[in-house]
Coordinates of N, CA, C and O in Angstrom, one line a residue:
Q24 N -74.6 195.8 185.0 CA -75.7 195.5 185.9 C -77.0 195.7 185.2 O -77.9 194.9 185.4
A25 N -77.1 196.7 184.3 CA -78.4 196.9 183.6 C -78.6 195.7 182.7 O -79.8 195.2 182.6
A26 N -77.6 195.2 182.0 CA -77.8 194.0 181.1 C -78.2 192.8 181.9 O -79.0 192.0 181.5
F27 N -77.7 192.7 183.1 CA -78.0 191.5 184.0 C -79.5 191.5 184.5 O -80.1 190.5 184.5
V28 N -80.0 192.6 184.9 CA -81.3 192.7 185.5 C -82.4 193.1 184.5 O -83.6 193.0 184.9
S29 N -82.1 193.6 183.3 CA -83.2 194.2 182.5 C -83.8 193.2 181.6 O -84.9 193.5 181.1
S30 N -83.2 192.1 181.3 CA -83.8 191.2 180.3 C -84.8 190.3 181.0 O -84.8 190.1 182.2
Y31 N -85.8 189.9 180.2 CA -86.9 189.1 180.8 C -86.4 187.7 181.3 O -86.8 187.3 182.4
W32 N -85.5 187.1 180.6 CA -84.9 185.8 181.0 C -83.6 186.0 181.6 O -82.5 185.7 181.1
R33 N -83.6 186.4 182.9 CA -82.3 186.7 183.6 C -81.6 185.5 184.0 O -82.1 184.4 184.2
S34 N -80.2 185.6 184.0 CA -79.3 184.7 184.5 C -79.3 183.4 183.8 O -78.9 182.3 184.3
G35 N -79.6 183.4 182.5 CA -79.5 182.2 181.7 C -78.1 182.0 181.3 O -77.2 182.8 181.4
P36 N -77.7 180.8 180.8 CA -76.3 180.5 180.4 C -75.8 181.4 179.3 O -74.6 181.7 179.3
V37 N -76.6 181.7 178.3 CA -76.1 182.6 177.3 C -75.8 184.0 177.8 O -74.7 184.5 177.5
L38 N -76.7 184.6 178.6 CA -76.4 185.9 179.1 C -75.2 185.9 180.1 O -74.4 186.8 180.0
N39 N -75.1 184.9 180.9 CA -74.0 184.8 181.8 C -72.7 184.6 181.1 O -71.7 185.2 181.5
N40 N -72.7 183.9 180.0 CA -71.4 183.8 179.2 C -71.1 185.1 178.6 O -69.9 185.5 178.6
A41 N -72.1 185.8 178.1 CA -71.8 187.1 177.5 C -71.3 188.1 178.5 O -70.3 188.8 178.3
L42 N -71.9 188.1 179.7 CA -71.5 189.0 180.7 C -70.1 188.7 181.3 O -69.3 189.6 181.6
S43 N -69.8 187.4 181.3 CA -68.4 187.1 181.8 C -67.4 187.5 180.8 O -66.3 187.9 181.2
G44 N -67.7 187.4 179.5 CA -66.8 188.0 178.5 C -66.6 189.5 178.6 O -65.5 190.0 178.5
V45 N -67.7 190.2 178.8 CA -67.5 191.6 179.1 C -66.7 191.9 180.3 O -65.9 192.8 180.3
D46 N -67.0 191.2 181.4 CA -66.2 191.4 182.6 C -64.7 191.2 182.4 O -63.9 192.0 182.9
E47 N -64.4 190.1 181.7 CA -63.0 189.8 181.5 C -62.3 190.9 180.6 O -61.2 191.4 180.9
A48 N -63.1 191.4 179.6 CA -62.6 192.5 178.8 C -62.3 193.8 179.6 O -61.3 194.5 179.4
L49 N -63.3 194.1 180.5 CA -63.1 195.3 181.3 C -61.9 195.2 182.2 O -61.2 196.2 182.4
W50 N -61.7 194.0 182.8 CA -60.5 193.8 183.7 C -59.2 194.0 182.8 O -58.2 194.6 183.3
D51 N -59.2 193.4 181.6 CA -58.1 193.6 180.7 C -57.8 195.0 180.4 O -56.7 195.5 180.4
I52 N -58.9 195.8 180.1 CA -58.7 197.2 179.8 C -58.2 198.0 181.0 O -57.2 198.8 180.9
K53 N -58.7 197.7 182.1 CA -58.3 198.3 183.4 C -56.8 198.0 183.6 O -56.0 198.9 184.0
G54 N -56.4 196.8 183.4 CA -55.0 196.4 183.6 C -54.1 197.1 182.7 O -53.0 197.6 183.0
K55 N -54.5 197.2 181.4 CA -53.7 197.9 180.4 C -53.6 199.4 180.7 O -52.5 200.0 180.6
R56 N -54.6 200.0 181.2 CA -54.6 201.5 181.5 C -53.7 201.7 182.8 O -53.1 202.7 182.9
A57 N -53.7 200.7 183.7 CA -52.9 200.9 184.9 C -51.5 200.4 184.7 O -50.6 200.5 185.6
N58 N -51.2 199.8 183.5 CA -49.9 199.2 183.2 C -49.6 198.1 184.2 O -48.4 198.0 184.7
M59 N -50.6 197.3 184.5 CA -50.4 196.2 185.5 C -51.1 194.9 185.0 O -52.1 195.0 184.3
P60 N -50.5 193.8 185.4 CA -51.2 192.6 185.1 C -52.5 192.5 185.9 O -52.6 193.0 187.0
V61 N -53.5 191.8 185.4 CA -54.8 191.7 186.1 C -54.6 191.1 187.4 O -55.3 191.5 188.4
Y62 N -53.8 190.1 187.6 CA -53.6 189.4 188.9 C -53.2 190.4 189.9 O -53.5 190.3 191.1
Q63 N -52.4 191.4 189.5 CA -52.0 192.4 190.5 C -53.2 193.3 190.9 O -53.3 193.7 192.1
L64 N -54.0 193.6 190.0 CA -55.3 194.4 190.3 C -56.1 193.6 191.3 O -56.9 194.2 192.1
L65 N -56.1 192.3 191.2 CA -56.9 191.5 192.0 C -56.3 191.1 193.4 O -56.8 190.3 194.1
G66 N -55.2 191.7 193.7 CA -54.6 191.5 195.0 C -53.2 190.9 195.0 O -52.6 190.7 196.0
G67 N -52.7 190.6 193.8 CA -51.3 190.1 193.7 C -51.2 188.6 193.5 O -52.2 187.9 193.7
K68 N -50.0 188.2 193.3 CA -49.7 186.8 193.0 C -49.9 186.0 194.3 O -49.5 186.4 195.4
C69 N -50.6 184.9 194.2 CA -50.8 184.0 195.4 C -50.2 182.7 195.3 O -50.2 181.9 196.2
R70 N -49.6 182.3 194.1 CA -48.9 181.0 194.0 C -47.8 181.2 192.9 O -47.9 182.1 192.1
D71 N -46.9 180.3 192.9 CA -45.8 180.3 191.9 C -46.2 179.6 190.6 O -45.6 179.8 189.6
S72 N -47.1 178.6 190.7 CA -47.5 177.9 189.6 C -48.9 177.3 189.8 O -49.5 177.4 190.9
A73 N -49.5 176.8 188.7 CA -50.8 176.2 188.8 C -50.8 174.9 188.0 O -50.1 174.8 187.0
T74 N -51.5 173.9 188.5 CA -51.5 172.6 187.9 C -52.4 172.7 186.6 O -53.5 173.3 186.7
L75 N -52.0 172.1 185.6 CA -52.7 172.1 184.3 C -53.1 170.7 184.0 O -52.5 169.7 184.4
Y76 N -54.1 170.5 183.1 CA -54.4 169.2 182.5 C -54.5 169.4 181.0 O -54.8 170.5 180.5
C77 N -54.2 168.3 180.3 CA -54.3 168.4 178.9 C -55.3 167.4 178.4 O -55.9 166.6 179.2
H78 N -55.6 167.4 177.1 CA -56.7 166.5 176.6 C -56.1 165.4 175.7 O -55.4 165.8 174.7
A79 N -56.2 164.2 176.1 CA -55.8 163.1 175.2 C -57.0 162.4 174.7 O -57.9 161.9 175.4
S80 N -57.1 162.3 173.4 CA -58.3 161.7 172.8 C -57.7 160.7 171.7 O -56.5 160.7 171.4
G81 N -58.6 159.9 171.1 CA -58.2 159.0 170.1 C -59.3 158.3 169.4 O -60.4 158.3 169.9
R82 N -59.0 157.8 168.3 CA -60.0 157.0 167.5 C -60.4 155.7 168.2 O -61.4 155.2 168.0
D83 N -59.4 155.2 169.0 CA -59.6 154.0 169.7 C -58.9 154.0 171.0 O -58.1 155.0 171.3
I84 N -59.1 153.0 171.9 CA -58.5 153.1 173.2 C -57.0 153.1 173.2 O -56.4 153.9 173.9
E85 N -56.4 152.3 172.3 CA -54.9 152.3 172.3 C -54.3 153.6 171.9 O -53.3 154.0 172.4
E86 N -55.0 154.3 171.0 CA -54.5 155.7 170.6 C -54.6 156.6 171.8 O -53.7 157.5 172.0
V87 N -55.6 156.5 172.6 CA -55.7 157.3 173.8 C -54.6 157.0 174.8 O -53.9 157.9 175.3
V88 N -54.4 155.7 175.0 CA -53.3 155.3 175.9 C -51.9 155.9 175.4 O -51.2 156.5 176.2
D89 N -51.7 155.8 174.1 CA -50.4 156.3 173.5 C -50.4 157.8 173.7 O -49.3 158.4 174.1
N90 N -51.5 158.5 173.5 CA -51.5 160.0 173.7 C -51.3 160.4 175.1 O -50.6 161.4 175.4
V91 N -51.8 159.6 176.1 CA -51.6 159.9 177.5 C -50.1 159.8 177.8 O -49.5 160.6 178.5
R92 N -49.5 158.7 177.3 CA -48.1 158.5 177.5 C -47.2 159.7 177.0 O -46.3 160.1 177.6
K93 N -47.6 160.2 175.8 CA -46.9 161.3 175.2 C -47.0 162.5 176.1 O -46.0 163.2 176.3
F94 N -48.2 162.8 176.7 CA -48.3 163.9 177.6 C -47.5 163.7 178.9 O -46.9 164.6 179.4
Q95 N -47.5 162.4 179.4 CA -46.7 162.1 180.6 C -45.2 162.4 180.3 O -44.5 163.0 181.2
E96 N -44.7 162.1 179.1 CA -43.3 162.4 178.8 C -43.0 163.9 178.8 O -41.9 164.3 179.0
Q97 N -44.1 164.7 178.5 CA -43.9 166.1 178.5 C -44.1 166.7 179.9 O -43.9 167.9 180.1
G98 N -44.3 165.8 180.9 CA -44.4 166.3 182.3 C -45.8 166.5 182.8 O -46.0 166.9 184.0
Y99 N -46.8 166.2 182.0 CA -48.2 166.3 182.5 C -48.5 165.2 183.5 O -48.2 164.0 183.2
R100 N -49.2 165.5 184.5 CA -49.7 164.5 185.5 C -51.2 164.3 185.5 O -51.7 163.3 185.9
Y101 N -51.9 165.3 185.0 CA -53.3 165.3 184.9 C -53.7 165.3 183.4 O -53.4 166.2 182.7
V102 N -54.5 164.3 183.0 CA -54.9 164.2 181.6 C -56.4 163.8 181.5 O -56.8 162.8 182.1
R103 N -57.1 164.6 180.7 CA -58.5 164.3 180.4 C -58.5 163.4 179.2 O -57.9 163.7 178.2
C104 N -59.3 162.3 179.3 CA -59.3 161.3 178.3 C -60.6 161.1 177.7 O -61.6 161.0 178.4
Q105 N -60.7 161.1 176.3 CA -61.9 160.9 175.6 C -61.6 159.9 174.4 O -60.5 160.0 173.9
V106 N -62.5 159.1 174.1 CA -62.3 158.1 173.0 C -63.6 158.1 172.1 O -64.7 158.3 172.5
D107 N -63.3 158.0 170.8 CA -64.4 157.8 169.8 C -65.2 156.6 170.1 O -64.6 155.6 170.5
V108 N -66.4 156.6 169.8 CA -67.3 155.4 169.8 C -67.4 154.9 168.4 O -67.9 155.7 167.5
P109 N -66.9 153.7 168.1 CA -66.8 153.3 166.7 C -68.2 153.4 166.0 O -69.2 152.9 166.5
G110 N -68.2 154.1 164.8 CA -69.4 154.3 164.0 C -70.3 155.3 164.5 O -71.3 155.6 163.9
L111 N -70.0 156.0 165.6 CA -70.9 157.0 166.1 C -70.2 158.3 166.3 O -69.0 158.4 166.5
L112 N -71.0 159.4 166.3 CA -70.5 160.7 166.6 C -70.3 160.8 168.1 O -71.2 160.5 168.9
T113 N -69.1 161.3 168.5 CA -68.8 161.5 169.9 C -68.2 162.9 169.9 O -67.7 163.4 168.9
Y114 N -68.2 163.5 171.1 CA -67.5 164.8 171.3 C -66.1 164.7 170.7 O -65.3 163.9 171.1
G115 N -65.8 165.6 169.8 CA -64.4 165.6 169.2 C -64.2 164.7 168.1 O -63.2 164.7 167.4
S116 N -65.2 163.9 167.8 CA -65.1 162.9 166.7 C -65.8 163.5 165.4 O -66.7 164.3 165.5
H117 N -65.4 163.0 164.3 CA -66.1 163.5 163.1 C -66.7 162.4 162.3 O -66.9 162.4 161.1
S118 N -67.2 161.3 163.0 CA -67.9 160.2 162.4 C -69.2 160.7 161.9 O -69.8 161.6 162.5
V119 N -69.7 160.0 160.9 CA -71.1 160.3 160.4 C -71.8 159.0 160.1 O -71.2 157.9 159.9
S120 N -73.1 159.1 160.0 CA -73.9 157.9 159.7 C -73.8 157.5 158.2 O -73.2 158.3 157.4
A121 N -74.3 156.4 157.8 CA -74.3 156.0 156.4 C -75.1 157.0 155.6 O -74.7 157.2 154.4
A122 N -76.0 157.7 156.2 CA -76.8 158.7 155.5 C -76.0 160.0 155.4 O -76.5 161.0 154.9
G123 N -74.8 160.1 156.0 CA -74.0 161.3 156.0 C -74.3 162.3 157.1 O -73.8 163.4 157.1
R124 N -75.1 161.9 158.0 CA -75.5 162.8 159.1 C -74.8 162.3 160.4 O -74.7 161.1 160.6
P125 N -74.5 163.2 161.3 CA -73.9 162.8 162.6 C -74.9 162.0 163.4 O -76.1 162.2 163.3
V126 N -74.3 161.0 164.1 CA -75.1 160.1 164.9 C -74.6 160.2 166.4 O -73.4 160.2 166.6
W127 N -75.5 160.2 167.3 CA -75.1 160.1 168.7 C -76.0 159.1 169.4 O -77.2 159.2 169.4
E128 N -75.4 158.2 170.2 CA -76.1 157.2 171.0 C -75.5 157.1 172.3 O -74.2 156.9 172.4
A129 N -76.2 157.3 173.4 CA -75.7 157.3 174.7 C -75.2 155.9 175.2 O -74.2 155.8 175.8
T130 N -75.9 154.9 174.9 CA -75.6 153.5 175.4 C -74.3 153.0 174.9 O -73.5 152.5 175.8
P131 N -73.9 153.0 173.7 CA -72.6 152.6 173.3 C -71.5 153.4 173.9 O -70.4 152.9 174.3
Y132 N -71.7 154.7 174.1 CA -70.8 155.5 174.8 C -70.6 155.1 176.2 O -69.4 155.0 176.7
C133 N -71.7 154.8 176.9 CA -71.6 154.3 178.3 C -70.9 153.0 178.4 O -70.4 152.6 179.5
R134 N -70.9 152.2 177.3 CA -70.2 150.9 177.3 C -68.7 151.0 177.1 O -67.9 150.3 177.7
I135 N -68.3 152.0 176.3 CA -66.9 152.1 175.9 C -66.0 152.9 176.9 O -64.9 152.6 177.1
V136 N -66.6 153.8 177.6 CA -65.9 154.7 178.5 C -65.3 153.9 179.6 O -64.1 154.0 179.9
P137 N -66.0 153.0 180.3 CA -65.3 152.2 181.3 C -64.2 151.3 180.8 O -63.2 151.1 181.5
K138 N -64.4 150.8 179.6 CA -63.3 150.0 179.0 C -62.0 150.9 178.8 O -60.9 150.4 179.0
L139 N -62.2 152.1 178.4 CA -61.1 153.1 178.2 C -60.4 153.2 179.5 O -59.2 153.1 179.6
F140 N -61.1 153.5 180.6 CA -60.4 153.7 181.9 C -59.8 152.4 182.5 O -58.8 152.5 183.2
E141 N -60.4 151.3 182.2 CA -59.9 150.1 182.7 C -58.5 149.9 182.0 O -57.5 149.5 182.7
R142 N -58.4 150.1 180.7 CA -57.2 150.0 180.0 C -56.2 151.0 180.4 O -55.0 150.7 180.6
L143 N -56.6 152.3 180.6 CA -55.7 153.3 181.0 C -55.0 153.0 182.4 O -53.8 153.1 182.6
R144 N -55.8 152.5 183.3 CA -55.3 152.2 184.7 C -54.4 151.0 184.6 O -53.3 151.0 185.2
S145 N -54.8 150.0 183.8 CA -53.9 148.8 183.8 C -52.6 149.1 183.0 O -51.6 148.5 183.4
S146 N -52.6 150.0 182.1 CA -51.4 150.4 181.4 C -50.5 151.4 182.1 O -49.3 151.3 182.0
L147 N -51.2 152.3 182.7 CA -50.4 153.5 183.2 C -50.3 153.6 184.7 O -49.6 154.4 185.3
G148 N -51.1 152.7 185.4 CA -51.1 152.7 186.9 C -51.7 154.0 187.5 O -52.5 154.7 186.8
D149 N -51.4 154.2 188.7 CA -52.0 155.4 189.4 C -51.1 156.6 189.5 O -51.5 157.6 190.1
E150 N -50.0 156.6 188.7 CA -49.1 157.8 188.7 C -49.7 159.0 187.9 O -49.3 160.1 188.1
V151 N -50.7 158.7 187.1 CA -51.3 159.8 186.3 C -52.7 160.0 186.8 O -53.4 159.1 187.2
E152 N -53.2 161.2 186.9 CA -54.5 161.6 187.3 C -55.4 161.7 186.1 O -55.1 162.5 185.2
L153 N -56.4 160.8 186.0 CA -57.3 160.7 184.9 C -58.6 161.5 185.1 O -59.1 161.5 186.2
L154 N -59.0 162.2 184.0 CA -60.2 163.0 184.0 C -61.1 162.5 182.9 O -60.6 162.0 181.9
H155 N -62.4 162.8 182.9 CA -63.3 162.5 181.8 C -64.4 163.5 181.8 O -64.9 163.9 182.9
D156 N -64.8 163.9 180.6 CA -65.9 164.9 180.5 C -67.1 164.3 179.7 O -66.9 163.9 178.6
I157 N -68.2 164.1 180.4 CA -69.4 163.6 179.7 C -70.0 164.6 178.8 O -70.7 164.3 177.9
H158 N -69.8 165.9 179.0 CA -70.4 167.0 178.2 C -71.9 167.0 178.3 O -72.5 167.5 177.3
E159 N -72.5 166.6 179.4 CA -73.9 166.7 179.6 C -74.7 166.0 178.5 O -75.8 166.3 178.2
R160 N -74.1 165.0 177.8 CA -74.7 164.4 176.6 C -75.5 163.1 176.8 O -76.0 162.5 175.8
I161 N -75.6 162.6 178.0 CA -76.4 161.4 178.2 C -77.5 161.6 179.3 O -77.4 162.5 180.1
P162 N -78.5 160.8 179.2 CA -79.6 160.9 180.2 C -79.0 160.8 181.6 O -78.1 160.1 181.9
P163 N -79.6 161.6 182.6 CA -79.1 161.6 183.9 C -78.9 160.2 184.6 O -77.9 160.0 185.2
I164 N -79.9 159.3 184.4 CA -79.8 158.0 185.0 C -78.6 157.2 184.4 O -77.9 156.5 185.2
Q165 N -78.3 157.4 183.2 CA -77.1 156.8 182.6 C -75.8 157.4 183.1 O -74.8 156.8 183.3
A166 N -75.8 158.7 183.3 CA -74.7 159.4 183.9 C -74.4 158.9 185.3 O -73.2 158.7 185.6
I167 N -75.4 158.7 186.1 CA -75.2 158.1 187.4 C -74.6 156.7 187.3 O -73.7 156.4 188.0
G168 N -75.1 155.9 186.5 CA -74.6 154.5 186.3 C -73.2 154.6 185.8 O -72.3 153.8 186.3
L169 N -72.8 155.5 184.9 CA -71.5 155.6 184.4 C -70.5 156.0 185.5 O -69.4 155.5 185.7
A170 N -71.0 157.0 186.3 CA -70.1 157.5 187.4 C -69.9 156.3 188.4 O -68.7 156.2 188.9
K171 N -70.9 155.6 188.7 CA -70.7 154.4 189.6 C -69.7 153.4 189.0 O -68.8 152.9 189.8
E172 N -69.8 153.2 187.8 CA -68.8 152.2 187.1 C -67.4 152.8 187.0 O -66.4 152.0 187.2
L173 N -67.3 154.1 186.9 CA -65.9 154.7 186.8 C -65.3 154.9 188.1 O -64.0 155.1 188.2
E174 N -66.0 154.9 189.2 CA -65.5 155.1 190.5 C -64.2 154.3 190.8 O -63.3 154.8 191.4
K175 N -64.2 153.0 190.4 CA -63.1 152.1 190.8 C -61.8 152.5 190.0 O -60.8 152.0 190.4
Y176 N -61.9 153.4 189.1 CA -60.7 153.8 188.3 C -60.0 155.0 188.9 O -59.1 155.6 188.4
N177 N -60.6 155.5 190.0 CA -60.0 156.7 190.8 C -59.8 157.9 189.9 O -58.7 158.4 189.9
L178 N -60.8 158.3 189.2 CA -60.7 159.5 188.4 C -60.4 160.7 189.3 O -60.9 160.8 190.4
F179 N -59.6 161.7 188.8 CA -59.4 162.9 189.5 C -60.7 163.7 189.5 O -61.1 164.3 190.5
F180 N -61.5 163.7 188.4 CA -62.8 164.1 188.4 C -63.5 163.7 187.1 O -62.9 163.3 186.1
L181 N -64.9 163.7 187.2 CA -65.8 163.4 186.1 C -66.5 164.7 185.9 O -67.1 165.3 186.8
E182 N -66.4 165.2 184.7 CA -66.9 166.6 184.4 C -68.3 166.6 183.7 O -68.5 165.7 182.8
D183 N -69.1 167.5 184.0 CA -70.4 167.8 183.4 C -71.2 166.6 183.2 O -71.6 166.3 182.0
P184 N -71.6 165.9 184.3 CA -72.5 164.7 184.1 C -73.9 165.1 183.7 O -74.6 164.3 183.0
F185 N -74.3 166.3 184.1 CA -75.7 166.7 183.9 C -75.8 168.0 183.2 O -75.0 168.9 183.4
A186 N -76.9 168.2 182.4 CA -77.2 169.5 181.8 C -77.8 170.4 182.9 O -78.3 169.9 184.0
P187 N -77.7 171.7 182.7 CA -78.3 172.6 183.8 C -79.7 172.3 184.2 O -80.0 172.5 185.4
E188 N -80.5 171.9 183.3 CA -81.9 171.6 183.7 C -82.1 170.3 184.5 O -83.1 170.0 185.0
D189 N -81.0 169.5 184.6 CA -81.0 168.3 185.4 C -80.2 168.4 186.7 O -79.8 167.4 187.3
I190 N -80.1 169.6 187.2 CA -79.3 169.8 188.4 C -79.7 169.0 189.6 O -78.9 168.6 190.5
D191 N -81.0 168.7 189.7 CA -81.5 167.9 190.9 C -80.9 166.5 191.0 O -80.9 165.9 192.0
Y192 N -80.4 166.0 189.9 CA -79.8 164.7 189.9 C -78.4 164.7 190.6 O -77.9 163.6 191.0
F193 N -77.8 165.8 190.8 CA -76.5 165.8 191.6 C -76.7 165.2 193.0 O -75.8 164.4 193.4
K194 N -77.8 165.5 193.6 CA -78.0 164.9 195.0 C -78.1 163.4 194.9 O -77.5 162.6 195.7
L195 N -78.8 162.9 193.9 CA -79.0 161.5 193.7 C -77.6 160.8 193.4 O -77.3 159.7 193.9
M196 N -76.8 161.5 192.5 CA -75.5 160.9 192.2 C -74.6 160.9 193.4 O -74.0 159.8 193.6
R197 N -74.6 161.9 194.2 CA -73.8 161.9 195.4 C -74.2 160.9 196.4 O -73.3 160.3 197.1
Q198 N -75.4 160.5 196.4 CA -75.9 159.5 197.3 C -75.4 158.1 196.9 O -75.4 157.1 197.7
Q199 N -75.0 158.0 195.6 CA -74.7 156.6 195.1 C -73.2 156.4 194.7 O -72.8 155.3 194.5
T200 N -72.5 157.5 194.6 CA -71.0 157.4 194.3 C -70.2 158.5 194.9 O -70.8 159.6 195.0
A201 N -69.0 158.2 195.2 CA -68.1 159.3 195.7 C -67.2 159.8 194.6 O -66.2 160.5 195.0
I202 N -67.4 159.5 193.4 CA -66.5 160.0 192.3 C -66.5 161.6 192.3 O -67.6 162.2 192.5
P203 N -65.4 162.2 192.3 CA -65.3 163.6 192.2 C -66.0 164.2 191.0 O -65.8 163.6 189.9
I204 N -66.7 165.3 191.1 CA -67.4 165.9 190.0 C -67.0 167.3 189.8 O -66.7 168.0 190.7
A205 N -66.7 167.6 188.5 CA -66.4 168.9 188.1 C -67.4 169.5 187.2 O -68.1 168.8 186.5

């Protein structure tokens, strides 16, 4: 509590991440001392299983499709899909510019992602739940446009469309699209 309220910049993302790590560690220590799993300390088991999702990525759209199929064969029904943008740095990609430095451009990314989901849906149908993470990397107005374009592919959710400082855009997005947001 002292760490939470004593700093000048309270409740920022870095402090909250640090405090959540301390909180988890303290629950773990308490569980070990009580010789109990943490879920038992928190009131006991409430379900027999939990749905998981895995991450399918690829250098191109076809590689993503192949990787989703591999996960489906393993029994996964929920798959987060990401694709490299040719010649550009993307989340999870190791592309570099001709000068040897990483490059990121929002517009080519916003063009390729709908193509990815169009291909995924046409190849895999509706039996798989598809997810995508923007990683807060594009301007809010482009995120809203991308969400509107992805809505027809029935994503299970679209993750992190906005950075924390752009939170006011969520209301605008919700007014324009019903795509689920995580």
